[in-house]
Structure formats: C-alpha cells, structure tokens
Backbone as numpy.savetxt, mean C-alpha at the origin, in Angstrom:
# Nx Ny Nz CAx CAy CAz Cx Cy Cz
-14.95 16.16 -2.78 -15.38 15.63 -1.48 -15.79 14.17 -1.61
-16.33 14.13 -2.84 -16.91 12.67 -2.82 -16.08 11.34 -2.94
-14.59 11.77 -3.86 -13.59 11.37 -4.23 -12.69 10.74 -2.89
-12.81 11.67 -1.76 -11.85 11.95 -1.30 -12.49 10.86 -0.18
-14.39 10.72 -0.52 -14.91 9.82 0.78 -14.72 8.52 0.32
-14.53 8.45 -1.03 -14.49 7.16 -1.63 -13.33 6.85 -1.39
-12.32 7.36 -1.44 -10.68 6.85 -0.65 -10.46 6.66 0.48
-10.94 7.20 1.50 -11.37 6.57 2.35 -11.70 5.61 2.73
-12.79 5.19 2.37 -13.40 3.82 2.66 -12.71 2.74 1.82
-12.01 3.17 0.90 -11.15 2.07 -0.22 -9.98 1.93 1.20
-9.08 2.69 1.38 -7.95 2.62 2.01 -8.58 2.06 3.77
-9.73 2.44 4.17 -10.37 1.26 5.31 -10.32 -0.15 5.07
-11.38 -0.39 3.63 -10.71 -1.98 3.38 -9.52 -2.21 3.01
-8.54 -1.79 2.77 -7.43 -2.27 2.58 -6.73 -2.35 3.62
-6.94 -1.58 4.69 -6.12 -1.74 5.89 -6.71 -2.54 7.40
-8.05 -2.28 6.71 -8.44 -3.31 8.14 -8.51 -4.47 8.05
-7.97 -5.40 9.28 -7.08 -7.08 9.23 -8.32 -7.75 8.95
-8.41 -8.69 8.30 -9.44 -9.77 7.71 -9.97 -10.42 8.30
-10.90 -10.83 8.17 -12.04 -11.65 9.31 -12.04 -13.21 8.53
-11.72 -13.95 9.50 -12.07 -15.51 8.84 -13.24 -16.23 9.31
-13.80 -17.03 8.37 -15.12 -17.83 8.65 -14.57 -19.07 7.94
-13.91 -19.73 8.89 -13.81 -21.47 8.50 -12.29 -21.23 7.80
-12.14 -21.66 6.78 -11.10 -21.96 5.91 -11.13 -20.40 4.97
-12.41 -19.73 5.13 -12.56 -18.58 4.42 -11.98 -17.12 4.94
-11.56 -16.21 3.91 -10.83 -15.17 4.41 -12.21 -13.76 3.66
-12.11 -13.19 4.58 -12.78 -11.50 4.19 -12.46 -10.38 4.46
-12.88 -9.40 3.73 -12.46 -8.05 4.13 -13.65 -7.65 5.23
-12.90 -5.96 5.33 -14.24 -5.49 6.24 -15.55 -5.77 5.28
-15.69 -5.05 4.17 -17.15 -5.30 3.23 -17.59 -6.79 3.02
-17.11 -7.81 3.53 -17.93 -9.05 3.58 -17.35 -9.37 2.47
-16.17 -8.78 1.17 -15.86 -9.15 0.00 -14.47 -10.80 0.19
-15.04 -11.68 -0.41 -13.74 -12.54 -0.48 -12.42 -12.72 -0.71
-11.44 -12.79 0.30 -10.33 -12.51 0.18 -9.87 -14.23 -0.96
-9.44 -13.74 -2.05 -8.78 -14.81 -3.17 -7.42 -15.08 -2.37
-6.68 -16.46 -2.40 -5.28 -16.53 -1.96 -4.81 -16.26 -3.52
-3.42 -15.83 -3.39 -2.77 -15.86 -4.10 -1.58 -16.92 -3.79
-0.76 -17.10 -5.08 -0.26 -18.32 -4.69 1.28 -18.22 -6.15
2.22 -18.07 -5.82 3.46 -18.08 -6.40 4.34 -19.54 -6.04
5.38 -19.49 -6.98 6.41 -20.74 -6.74 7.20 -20.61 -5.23
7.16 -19.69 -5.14 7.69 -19.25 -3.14 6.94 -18.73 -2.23
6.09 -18.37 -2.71 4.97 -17.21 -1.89 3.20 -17.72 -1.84
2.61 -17.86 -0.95 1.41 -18.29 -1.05 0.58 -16.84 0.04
-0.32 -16.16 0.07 -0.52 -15.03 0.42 -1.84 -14.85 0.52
-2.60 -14.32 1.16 -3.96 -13.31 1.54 -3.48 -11.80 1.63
-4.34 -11.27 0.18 -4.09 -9.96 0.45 -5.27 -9.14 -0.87
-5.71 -8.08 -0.09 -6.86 -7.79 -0.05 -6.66 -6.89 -1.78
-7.56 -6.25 -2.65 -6.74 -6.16 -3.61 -7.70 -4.76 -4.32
-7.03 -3.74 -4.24 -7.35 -2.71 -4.22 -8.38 -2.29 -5.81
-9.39 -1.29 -5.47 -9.86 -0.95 -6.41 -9.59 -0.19 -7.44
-9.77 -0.89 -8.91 -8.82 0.25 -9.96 -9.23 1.98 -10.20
-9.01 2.71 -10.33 -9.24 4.09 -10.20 -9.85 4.73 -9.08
-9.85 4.53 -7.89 -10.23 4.90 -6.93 -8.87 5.87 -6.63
-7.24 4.76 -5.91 -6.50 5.34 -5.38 -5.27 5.72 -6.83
-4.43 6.33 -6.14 -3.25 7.08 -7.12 -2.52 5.97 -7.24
-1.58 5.76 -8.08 -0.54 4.58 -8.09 0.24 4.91 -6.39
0.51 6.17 -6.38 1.03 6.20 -4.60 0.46 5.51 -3.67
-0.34 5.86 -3.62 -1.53 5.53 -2.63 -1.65 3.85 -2.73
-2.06 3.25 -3.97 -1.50 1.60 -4.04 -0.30 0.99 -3.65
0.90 1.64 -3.73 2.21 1.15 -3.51 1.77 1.25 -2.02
1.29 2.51 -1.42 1.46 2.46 0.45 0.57 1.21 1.21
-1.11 1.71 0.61 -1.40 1.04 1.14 -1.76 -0.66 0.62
-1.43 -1.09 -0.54 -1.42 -2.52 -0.92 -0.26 -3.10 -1.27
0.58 -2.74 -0.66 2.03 -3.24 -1.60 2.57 -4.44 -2.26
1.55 -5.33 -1.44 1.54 -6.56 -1.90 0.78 -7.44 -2.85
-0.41 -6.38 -3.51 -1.08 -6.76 -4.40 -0.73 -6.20 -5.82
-1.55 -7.16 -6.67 -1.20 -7.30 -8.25 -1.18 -5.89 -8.85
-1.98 -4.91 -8.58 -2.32 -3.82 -9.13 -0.87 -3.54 -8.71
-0.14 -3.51 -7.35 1.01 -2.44 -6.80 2.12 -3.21 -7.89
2.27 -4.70 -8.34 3.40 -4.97 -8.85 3.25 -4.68 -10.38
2.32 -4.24 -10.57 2.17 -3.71 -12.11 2.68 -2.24 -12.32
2.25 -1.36 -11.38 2.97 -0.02 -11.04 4.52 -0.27 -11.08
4.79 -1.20 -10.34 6.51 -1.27 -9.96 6.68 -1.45 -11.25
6.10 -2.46 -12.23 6.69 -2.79 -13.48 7.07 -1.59 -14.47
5.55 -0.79 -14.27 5.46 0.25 -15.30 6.43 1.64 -14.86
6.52 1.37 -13.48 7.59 2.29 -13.23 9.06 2.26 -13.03
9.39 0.92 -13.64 10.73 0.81 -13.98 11.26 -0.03 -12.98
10.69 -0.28 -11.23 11.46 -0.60 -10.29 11.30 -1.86 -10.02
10.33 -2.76 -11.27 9.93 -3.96 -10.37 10.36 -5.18 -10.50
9.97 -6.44 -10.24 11.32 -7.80 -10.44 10.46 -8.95 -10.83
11.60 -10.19 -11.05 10.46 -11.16 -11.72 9.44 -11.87 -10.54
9.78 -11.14 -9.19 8.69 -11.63 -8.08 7.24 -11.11 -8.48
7.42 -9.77 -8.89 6.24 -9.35 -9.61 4.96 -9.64 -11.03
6.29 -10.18 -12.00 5.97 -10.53 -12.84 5.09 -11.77 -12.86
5.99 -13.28 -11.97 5.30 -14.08 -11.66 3.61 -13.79 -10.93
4.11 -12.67 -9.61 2.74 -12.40 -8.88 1.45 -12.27 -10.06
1.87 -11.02 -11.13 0.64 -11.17 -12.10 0.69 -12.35 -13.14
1.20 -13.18 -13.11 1.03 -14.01 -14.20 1.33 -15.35 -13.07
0.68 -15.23 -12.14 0.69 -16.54 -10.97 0.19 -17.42 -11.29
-0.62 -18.13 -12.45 -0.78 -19.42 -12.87 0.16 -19.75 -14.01
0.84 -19.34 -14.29 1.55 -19.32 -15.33 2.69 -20.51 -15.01
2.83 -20.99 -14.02 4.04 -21.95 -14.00 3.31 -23.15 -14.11
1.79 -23.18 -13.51 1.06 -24.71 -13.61 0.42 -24.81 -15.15
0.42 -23.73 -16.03 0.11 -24.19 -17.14 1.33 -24.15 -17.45
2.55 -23.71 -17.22 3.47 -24.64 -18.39 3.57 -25.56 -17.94
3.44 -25.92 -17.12 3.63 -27.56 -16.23 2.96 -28.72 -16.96
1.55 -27.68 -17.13 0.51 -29.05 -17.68 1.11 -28.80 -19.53
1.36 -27.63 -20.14 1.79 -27.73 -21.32 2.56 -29.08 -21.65
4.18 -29.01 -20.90 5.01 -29.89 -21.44 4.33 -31.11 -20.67
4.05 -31.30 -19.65 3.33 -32.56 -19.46 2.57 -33.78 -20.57
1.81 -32.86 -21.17 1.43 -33.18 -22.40 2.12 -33.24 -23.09
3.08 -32.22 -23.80 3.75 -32.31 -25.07 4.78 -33.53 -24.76
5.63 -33.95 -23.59 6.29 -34.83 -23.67 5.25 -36.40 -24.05
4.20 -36.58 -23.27 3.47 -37.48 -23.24 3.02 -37.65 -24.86
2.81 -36.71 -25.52 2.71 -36.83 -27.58 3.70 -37.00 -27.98
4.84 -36.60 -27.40 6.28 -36.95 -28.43 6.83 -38.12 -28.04
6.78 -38.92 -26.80 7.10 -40.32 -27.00 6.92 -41.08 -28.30
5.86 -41.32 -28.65 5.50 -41.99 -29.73 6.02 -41.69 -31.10
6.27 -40.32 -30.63 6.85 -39.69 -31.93 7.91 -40.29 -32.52
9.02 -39.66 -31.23 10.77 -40.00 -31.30 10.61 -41.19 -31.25
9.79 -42.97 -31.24 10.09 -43.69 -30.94 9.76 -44.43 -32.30
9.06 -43.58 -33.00 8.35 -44.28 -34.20 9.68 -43.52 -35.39
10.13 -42.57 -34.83 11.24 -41.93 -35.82 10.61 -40.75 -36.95
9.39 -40.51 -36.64 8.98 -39.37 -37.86 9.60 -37.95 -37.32
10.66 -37.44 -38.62 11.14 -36.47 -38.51 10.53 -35.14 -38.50
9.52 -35.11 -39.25 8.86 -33.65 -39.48 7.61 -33.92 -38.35
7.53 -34.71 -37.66 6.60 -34.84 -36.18 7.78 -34.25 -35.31
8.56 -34.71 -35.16 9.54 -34.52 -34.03 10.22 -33.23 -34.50
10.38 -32.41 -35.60 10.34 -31.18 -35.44 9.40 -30.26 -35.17
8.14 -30.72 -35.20 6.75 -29.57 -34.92 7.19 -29.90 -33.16
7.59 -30.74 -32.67 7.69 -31.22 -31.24 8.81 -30.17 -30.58
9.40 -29.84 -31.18 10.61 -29.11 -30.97 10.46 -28.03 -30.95
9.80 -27.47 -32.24 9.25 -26.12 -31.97 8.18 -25.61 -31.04
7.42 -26.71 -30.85 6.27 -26.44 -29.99 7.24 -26.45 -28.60
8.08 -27.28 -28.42 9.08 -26.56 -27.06 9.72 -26.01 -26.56
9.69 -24.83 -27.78 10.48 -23.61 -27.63 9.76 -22.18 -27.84
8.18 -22.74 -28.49 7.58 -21.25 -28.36 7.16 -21.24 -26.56
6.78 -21.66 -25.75 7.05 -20.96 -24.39 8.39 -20.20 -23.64
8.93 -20.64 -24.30 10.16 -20.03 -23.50 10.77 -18.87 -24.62
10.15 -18.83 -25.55 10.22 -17.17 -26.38 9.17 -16.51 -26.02
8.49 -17.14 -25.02 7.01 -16.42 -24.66 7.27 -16.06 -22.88
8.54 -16.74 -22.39 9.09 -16.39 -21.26 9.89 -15.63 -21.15
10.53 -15.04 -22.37 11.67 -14.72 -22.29 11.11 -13.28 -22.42
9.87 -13.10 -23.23 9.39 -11.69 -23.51 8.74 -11.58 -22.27
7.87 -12.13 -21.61 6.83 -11.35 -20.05 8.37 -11.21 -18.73
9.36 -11.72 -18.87 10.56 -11.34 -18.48 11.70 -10.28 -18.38
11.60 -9.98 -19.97 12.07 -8.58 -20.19 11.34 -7.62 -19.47
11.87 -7.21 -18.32 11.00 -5.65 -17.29 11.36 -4.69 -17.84
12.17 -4.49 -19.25 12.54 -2.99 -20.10 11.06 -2.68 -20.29
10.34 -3.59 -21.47 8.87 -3.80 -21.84 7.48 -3.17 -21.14
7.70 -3.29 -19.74 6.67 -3.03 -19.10 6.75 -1.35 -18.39
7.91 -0.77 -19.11 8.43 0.60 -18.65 7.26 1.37 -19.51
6.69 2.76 -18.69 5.60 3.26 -19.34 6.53 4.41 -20.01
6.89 4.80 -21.11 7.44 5.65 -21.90 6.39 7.22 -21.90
7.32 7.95 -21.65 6.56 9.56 -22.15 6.80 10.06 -23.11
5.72 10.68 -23.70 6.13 11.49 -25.28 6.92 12.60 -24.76
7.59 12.73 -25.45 8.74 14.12 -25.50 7.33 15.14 -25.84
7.90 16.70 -25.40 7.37 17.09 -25.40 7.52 18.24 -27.16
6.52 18.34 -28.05 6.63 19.16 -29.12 7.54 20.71 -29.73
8.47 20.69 -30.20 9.04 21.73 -30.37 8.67 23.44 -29.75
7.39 23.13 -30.66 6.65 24.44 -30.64 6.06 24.55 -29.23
5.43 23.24 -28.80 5.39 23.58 -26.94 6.46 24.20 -26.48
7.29 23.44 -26.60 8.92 23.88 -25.56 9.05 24.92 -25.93
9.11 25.60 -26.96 9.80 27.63 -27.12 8.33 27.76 -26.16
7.08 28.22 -26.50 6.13 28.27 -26.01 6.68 28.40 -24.58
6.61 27.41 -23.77 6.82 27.33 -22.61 8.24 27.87 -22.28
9.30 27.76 -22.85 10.28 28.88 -22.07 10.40 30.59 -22.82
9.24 30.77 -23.37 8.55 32.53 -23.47 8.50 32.64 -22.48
7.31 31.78 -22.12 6.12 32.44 -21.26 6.79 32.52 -19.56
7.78 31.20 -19.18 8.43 31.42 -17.53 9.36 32.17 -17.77
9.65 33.01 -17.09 10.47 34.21 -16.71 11.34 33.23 -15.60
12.59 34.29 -15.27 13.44 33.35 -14.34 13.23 33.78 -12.78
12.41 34.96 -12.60 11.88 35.05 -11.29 10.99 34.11 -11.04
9.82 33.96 -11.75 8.66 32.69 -11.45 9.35 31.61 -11.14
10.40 30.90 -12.01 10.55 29.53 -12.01 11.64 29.38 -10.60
12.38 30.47 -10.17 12.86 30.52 -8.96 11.79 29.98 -7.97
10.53 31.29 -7.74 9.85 31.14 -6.65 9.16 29.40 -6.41
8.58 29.20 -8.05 8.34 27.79 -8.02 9.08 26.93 -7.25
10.27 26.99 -7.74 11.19 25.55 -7.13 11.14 25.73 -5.96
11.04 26.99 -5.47 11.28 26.90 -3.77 10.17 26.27 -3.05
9.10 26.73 -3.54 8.02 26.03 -3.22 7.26 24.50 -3.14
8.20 24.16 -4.64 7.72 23.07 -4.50 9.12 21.78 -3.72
10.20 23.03 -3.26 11.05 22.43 -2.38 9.99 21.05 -1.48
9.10 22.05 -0.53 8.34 21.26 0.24 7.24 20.17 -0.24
6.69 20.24 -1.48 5.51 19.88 -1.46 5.67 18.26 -1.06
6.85 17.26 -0.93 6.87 16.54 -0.98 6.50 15.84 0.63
6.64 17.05 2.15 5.78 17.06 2.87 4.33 17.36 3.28
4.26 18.07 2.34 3.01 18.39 2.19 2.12 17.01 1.86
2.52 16.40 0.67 2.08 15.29 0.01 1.78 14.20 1.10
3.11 14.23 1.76 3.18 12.98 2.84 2.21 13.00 4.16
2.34 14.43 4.70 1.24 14.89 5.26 -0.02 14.42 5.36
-0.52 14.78 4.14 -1.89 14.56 4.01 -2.39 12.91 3.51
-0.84 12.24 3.00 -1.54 10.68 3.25 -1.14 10.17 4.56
-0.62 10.51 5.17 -0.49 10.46 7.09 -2.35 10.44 7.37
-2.82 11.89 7.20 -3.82 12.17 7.54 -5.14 11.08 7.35
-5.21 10.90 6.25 -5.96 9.94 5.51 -5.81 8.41 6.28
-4.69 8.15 5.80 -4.04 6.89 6.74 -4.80 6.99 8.34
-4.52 8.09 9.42 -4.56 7.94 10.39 -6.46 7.89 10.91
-6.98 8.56 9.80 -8.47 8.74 10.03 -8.70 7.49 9.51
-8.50 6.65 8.84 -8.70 5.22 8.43 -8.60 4.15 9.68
-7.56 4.34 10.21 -6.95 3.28 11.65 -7.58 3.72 12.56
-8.27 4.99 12.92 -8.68 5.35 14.45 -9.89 5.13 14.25
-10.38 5.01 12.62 -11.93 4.29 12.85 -12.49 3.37 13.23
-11.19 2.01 12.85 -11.42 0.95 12.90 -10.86 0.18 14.38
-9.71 1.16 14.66 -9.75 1.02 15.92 -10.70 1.23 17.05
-11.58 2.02 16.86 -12.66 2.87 17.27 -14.07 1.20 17.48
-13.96 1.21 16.01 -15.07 -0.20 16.35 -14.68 -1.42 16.98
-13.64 -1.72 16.75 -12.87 -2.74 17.65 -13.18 -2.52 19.48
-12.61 -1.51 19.84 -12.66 -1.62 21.44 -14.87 -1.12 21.30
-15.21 -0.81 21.16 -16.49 -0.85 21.08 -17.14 -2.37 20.85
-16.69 -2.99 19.91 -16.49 -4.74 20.33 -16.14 -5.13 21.48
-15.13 -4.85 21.79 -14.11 -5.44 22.68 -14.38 -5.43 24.43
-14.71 -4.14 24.46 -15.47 -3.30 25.62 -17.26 -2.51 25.57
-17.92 -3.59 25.33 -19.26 -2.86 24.85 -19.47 -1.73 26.42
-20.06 -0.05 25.54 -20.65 0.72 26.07 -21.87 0.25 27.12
-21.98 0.82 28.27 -21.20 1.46 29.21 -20.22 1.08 29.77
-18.82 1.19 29.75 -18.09 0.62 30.75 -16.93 1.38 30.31
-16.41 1.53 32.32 -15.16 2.99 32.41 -14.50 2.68 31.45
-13.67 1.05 31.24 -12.59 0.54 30.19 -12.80 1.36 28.83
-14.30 0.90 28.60 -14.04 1.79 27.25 -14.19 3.19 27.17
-14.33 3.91 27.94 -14.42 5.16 28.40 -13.27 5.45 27.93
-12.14 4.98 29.00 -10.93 5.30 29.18 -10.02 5.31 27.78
-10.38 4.11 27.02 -9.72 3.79 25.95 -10.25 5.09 24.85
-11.30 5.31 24.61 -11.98 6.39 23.42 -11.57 7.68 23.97
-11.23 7.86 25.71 -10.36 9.42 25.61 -9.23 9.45 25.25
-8.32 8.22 25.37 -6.96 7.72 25.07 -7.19 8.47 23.15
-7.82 7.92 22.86 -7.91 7.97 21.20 -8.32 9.27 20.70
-8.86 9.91 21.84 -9.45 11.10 21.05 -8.36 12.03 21.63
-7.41 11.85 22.59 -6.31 12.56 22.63 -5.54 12.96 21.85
-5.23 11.14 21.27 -4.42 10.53 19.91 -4.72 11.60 18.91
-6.34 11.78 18.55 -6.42 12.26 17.53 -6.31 13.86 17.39
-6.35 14.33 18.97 -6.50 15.76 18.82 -4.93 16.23 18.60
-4.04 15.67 18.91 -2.65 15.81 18.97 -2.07 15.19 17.93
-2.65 14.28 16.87 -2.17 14.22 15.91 -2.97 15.66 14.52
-3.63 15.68 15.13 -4.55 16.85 13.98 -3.93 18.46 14.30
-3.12 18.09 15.38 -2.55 19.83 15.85 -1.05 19.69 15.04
-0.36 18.41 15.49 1.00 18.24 14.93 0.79 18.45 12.89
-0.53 17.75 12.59 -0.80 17.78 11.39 -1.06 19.58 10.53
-1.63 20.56 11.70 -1.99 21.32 10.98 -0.73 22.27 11.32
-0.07 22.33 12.40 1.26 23.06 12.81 2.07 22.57 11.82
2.75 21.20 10.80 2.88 20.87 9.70 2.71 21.86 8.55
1.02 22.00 8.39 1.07 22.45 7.11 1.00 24.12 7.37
1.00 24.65 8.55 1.10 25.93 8.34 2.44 26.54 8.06
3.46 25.67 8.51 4.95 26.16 8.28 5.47 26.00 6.42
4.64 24.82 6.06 4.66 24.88 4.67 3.82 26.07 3.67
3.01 26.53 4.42 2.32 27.51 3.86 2.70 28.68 3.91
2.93 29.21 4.92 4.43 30.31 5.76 5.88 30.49 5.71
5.96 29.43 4.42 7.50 29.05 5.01 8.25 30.38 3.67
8.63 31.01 3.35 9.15 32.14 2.52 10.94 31.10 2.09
11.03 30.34 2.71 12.37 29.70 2.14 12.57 28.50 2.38
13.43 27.83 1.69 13.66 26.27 2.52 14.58 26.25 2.96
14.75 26.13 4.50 16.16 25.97 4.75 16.05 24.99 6.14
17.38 24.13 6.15 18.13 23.01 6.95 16.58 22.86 8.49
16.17 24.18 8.97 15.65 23.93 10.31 14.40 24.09 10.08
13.55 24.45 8.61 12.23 24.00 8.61 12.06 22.76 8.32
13.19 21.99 7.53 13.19 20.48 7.31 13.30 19.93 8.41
13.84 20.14 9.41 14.12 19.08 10.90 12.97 19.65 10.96
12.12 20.38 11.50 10.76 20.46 12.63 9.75 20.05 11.74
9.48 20.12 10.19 8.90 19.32 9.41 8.85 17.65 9.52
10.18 17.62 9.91 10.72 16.34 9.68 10.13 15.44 11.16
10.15 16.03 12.49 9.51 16.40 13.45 8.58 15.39 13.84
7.88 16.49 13.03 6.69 16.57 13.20 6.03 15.25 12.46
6.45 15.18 11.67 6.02 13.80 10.41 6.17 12.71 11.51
7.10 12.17 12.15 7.86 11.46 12.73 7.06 11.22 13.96
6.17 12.09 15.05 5.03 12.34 15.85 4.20 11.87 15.16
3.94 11.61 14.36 2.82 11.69 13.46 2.32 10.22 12.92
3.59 9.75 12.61 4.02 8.07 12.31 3.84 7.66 13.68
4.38 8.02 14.57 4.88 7.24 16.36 3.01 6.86 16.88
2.22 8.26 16.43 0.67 7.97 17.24 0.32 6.74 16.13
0.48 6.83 14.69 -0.06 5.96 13.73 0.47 4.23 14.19
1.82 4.28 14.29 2.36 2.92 15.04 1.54 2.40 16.24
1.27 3.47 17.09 0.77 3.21 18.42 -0.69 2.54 17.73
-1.37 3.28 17.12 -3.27 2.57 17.37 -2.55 1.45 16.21
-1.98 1.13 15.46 -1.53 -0.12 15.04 -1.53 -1.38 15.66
-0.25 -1.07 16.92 -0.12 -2.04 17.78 -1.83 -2.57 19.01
-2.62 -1.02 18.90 -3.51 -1.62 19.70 -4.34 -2.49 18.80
-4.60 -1.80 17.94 -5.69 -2.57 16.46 -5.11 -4.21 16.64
-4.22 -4.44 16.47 -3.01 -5.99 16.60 -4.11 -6.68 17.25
-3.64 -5.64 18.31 -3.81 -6.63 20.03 -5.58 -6.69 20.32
-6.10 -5.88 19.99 -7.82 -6.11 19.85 -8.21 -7.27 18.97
-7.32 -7.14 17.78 -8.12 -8.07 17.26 -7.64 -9.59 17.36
-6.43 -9.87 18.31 -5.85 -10.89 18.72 -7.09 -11.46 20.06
-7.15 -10.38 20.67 -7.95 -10.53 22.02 -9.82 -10.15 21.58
-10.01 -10.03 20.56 -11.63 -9.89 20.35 -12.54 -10.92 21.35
-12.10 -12.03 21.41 -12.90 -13.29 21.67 -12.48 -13.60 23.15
-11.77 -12.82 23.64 -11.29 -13.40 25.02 -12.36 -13.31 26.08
-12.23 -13.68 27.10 -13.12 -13.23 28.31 -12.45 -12.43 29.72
-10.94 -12.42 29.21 -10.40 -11.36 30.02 -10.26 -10.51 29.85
-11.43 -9.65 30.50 -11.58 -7.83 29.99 -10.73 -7.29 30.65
-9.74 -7.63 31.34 -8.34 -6.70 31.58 -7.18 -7.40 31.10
-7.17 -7.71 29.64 -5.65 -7.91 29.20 -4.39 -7.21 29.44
-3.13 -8.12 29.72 -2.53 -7.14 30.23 -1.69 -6.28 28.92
-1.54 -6.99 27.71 -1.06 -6.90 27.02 -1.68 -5.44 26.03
-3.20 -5.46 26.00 -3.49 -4.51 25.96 -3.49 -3.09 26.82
-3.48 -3.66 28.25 -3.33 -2.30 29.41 -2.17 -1.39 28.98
-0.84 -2.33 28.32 0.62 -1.85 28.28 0.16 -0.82 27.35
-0.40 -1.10 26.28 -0.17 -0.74 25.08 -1.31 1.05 24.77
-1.97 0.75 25.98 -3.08 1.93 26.15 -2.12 3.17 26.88
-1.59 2.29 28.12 -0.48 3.03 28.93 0.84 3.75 28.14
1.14 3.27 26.80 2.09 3.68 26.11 1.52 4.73 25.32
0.19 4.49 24.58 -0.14 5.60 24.05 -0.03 6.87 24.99
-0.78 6.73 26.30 -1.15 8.08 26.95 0.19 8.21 27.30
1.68 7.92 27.81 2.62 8.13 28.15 3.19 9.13 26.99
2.86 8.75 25.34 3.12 9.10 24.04 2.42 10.44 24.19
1.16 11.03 24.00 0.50 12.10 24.18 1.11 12.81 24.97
1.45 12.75 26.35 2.21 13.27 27.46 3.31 14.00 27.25
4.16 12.93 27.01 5.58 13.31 26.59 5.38 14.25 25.57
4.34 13.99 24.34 4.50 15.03 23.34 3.95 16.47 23.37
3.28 16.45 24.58 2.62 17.66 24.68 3.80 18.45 25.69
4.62 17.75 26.15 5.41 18.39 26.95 6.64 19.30 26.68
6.85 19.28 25.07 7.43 19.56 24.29 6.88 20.38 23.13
C-alpha cells in the first residue's frame, strides 16, 4: 500500500505541467526543473525518482528523461540520441579538451620536437577510443545468466504439460491486465490534478465549478466501471479467444479516450489559469466533449 502511494505521487510529479517563476522552471513539489541541453535538443523535463517506479513505468511516464534513455540502452533499443542525453556535457568538454591541446601543440610542431608531437598525437586519439567505446550500444545491453543445468532438469520435473498449458493461457492476457492497471494509476494521477486546477480556476462556490467536478466525477465513475468490467473478463475468462481481445481491447481504448479528454482540459486550465474570462470558450468545448464522451459511452 505504501509502495503503491509512493507511485503515485512520483507519477503526479512527473505528469503535472511545470510552474515557472521568472526564467525558473518547477515541478508540482517546488523541486527545480534542471534544463537539459544536447547538440540538437535543449529540453525541460522533470526527472524521475530512482527505485520508486519499474523501468515500465519510467519509459511511460518520463520518456524523455536520463533514467528512461539508460533503460533503452540496457534494453537493447536505444540510440546515440540517448547516449549523448546521458553524457550531455560531453561534447563541451571535448571542445574545451582539443581547444587546449591544439593551443600546446602549436609550439610544438613549430619548434619540430618529435617525441612532443607524438605525446600530441596520442593525446588526440585517446578521446575518440573513448568515443568510440560510450558509442558501442552492444556494451550497454544488460546480459542474463543462463540458467544452471541442475535448475533446468529441476524445473522441467517438476511442470507437467497440463500446468504449463493452463499457464500460457493465462498469462495470454496478463499483458491487459498489466496495461489496465497503469491506465488506472495514470488516470487517478490526472483527475487529481485536474481536480486542483479548476478549483484554481473556478474557486468554490460557483455553479461553473460545480458543473465541471460532476463532469469529472462522471469521468471517473465510468472510467472505474469500464476498468473493473476489464478486469473481471480477465479473471473469468476460461480461454483466449479473437472476441475477448476486441471487448478487452474496447474497453482499454474508453479508457485512453476519458484519459485524453482530462488531458486536453488539464492543457487548457493551465493555459487559461490567469485569465479573467471565467467563461472560456475554449474550455466550455472541451467540458461539452467530455460529457458528450460519458453519454455516448454509457449508451452502449
């Protein structure tokens, strides 16, 4: 439980949009957002805590931070955009390296000492044997031990070929299941923060925000029904076949559409926080689309 509150609130700061003060960037916790800064890419992005979330859970919700391009590395999929991202000062110190080293070897090559002007040479080639290795992405692949002889008989004693049937079938699904429940997580994260936003936006008492927090608690009651009608078919399901995957599939898909929706309002609140027109129209649309969304889905 405690685990599960601490992910939470990790995956809140990571997803709720940053607050600026001057030239300065922050998260929700008041923590300083660092820029990051590549040979193409210059970036604000918030940067997740180590052992809190799963490497999954980093790829979803930080994808753009150092921790997620170290995963990509170690998991085989990632590129030298990554590599640079974690080693992002790395081009201004070689910069200032040869800067220097050319600025010592003038004198060198000009005075003609040979065994100077070979330490010069070598010294300009150990970086780029030192580039050539943080480059290789084979390197950063996390290798598994094979598993021990005597395990393996061990383990095909003990599964029988009825068990390992029922298994596979089962874990046919788990990969909705999985998705499911970071939907869930995800969506209790956004309707919180959406939640404090129009409470900003529309301070209590007033119908507007009335209207907007039944809008949301619709959202949420109809995403928590689609969520648990989800996992009961996975729990019920005695086989996998073609038409529990479509209404699984469904259902996930309902599920994403309400998560998009308080997205686009979250956007637009925090675009319009500061305004003085308490009937935006841009927000009216976007309230009107949700409840049109609930509607339609309950109608079905």
């Amino acid at each position: 439980m405690f685990l599960e509150t601490l992910k939470s609130k990790e995956i809140k700061r990571l997803t709720t949009p940053l607050t600026f003060k001057g030239s300065k960037a922050y998260d929700s916790k008041g923590n300083l957002v660092r820029c990051s800064e590549t040979l193409s890419d210059v970036r604000l992005v918030v940067e997740p805590e180590e052992y809190v979330l799963s490497d999954d859970e980093v790829l979803q919700y930080a994808p753009l931070s150092k921790l997620a391009s170290k995963i990509r590395l170690k998991r085989g999929f990632g590129n030298a955009q990554d590599v640079l991202l974690i080693n992002e000062s790395l081009p201004w110190k070689l910069g200032l390296y040869y800067t220097v080293l050319v600025s010592l070897s003038i004198p060198v090559f000009y005075s003609r000492m040979q065994l100077w002007m070979f330490v010069a040479l070598i010294l300009s080639v150990i970086p780029l044997i030192y580039l050539y290795r943080i480059f290789r992405l084979d390197t950063y692949k996390e290798t598994k031990k094979p598993l021990r002889k005597a395990e393996d008989k061990t383990k095909q004693k003990t599964e029988t070929p009825v068990k390992t049937e029922e298994t596979t079938g089962m874990e046919s699904l788990n990969e909705y299941e999985k998705e499911i429940n970071n939907l869930k997580v995800l969506f209790n994260v956004k309707q919180e923060v959406v939640r404090d936003l129009i409470k900003k936006r529309f301070e209590p008492p007033q119908i507007t925000y009335d209207k907007f927090i039944n809008t949301i608690d619709k959202s949420e009651k109809l995403f928590n029904t689609q969520a648990e009608e989800a996992l009961n078919i996975i729990n019920l399901a005695v086989e996998d076949t073609p038409r529990i995957r479509s209404e699984l599939e469904n259902k996930i898909d309902t599920m994403k559409r309400i998560i998009s929706q308080i997205e686009d309002l979250t956007t637009e609140l925090v675009i319009n926080i500061n305004s003085t027109d308490k009937s935006s129209e841009e927000v009216k649309v976007l309230l009107e689309d949700m409840e049109n969304l609930t509607d339609s889905i309950k109608d079905y």
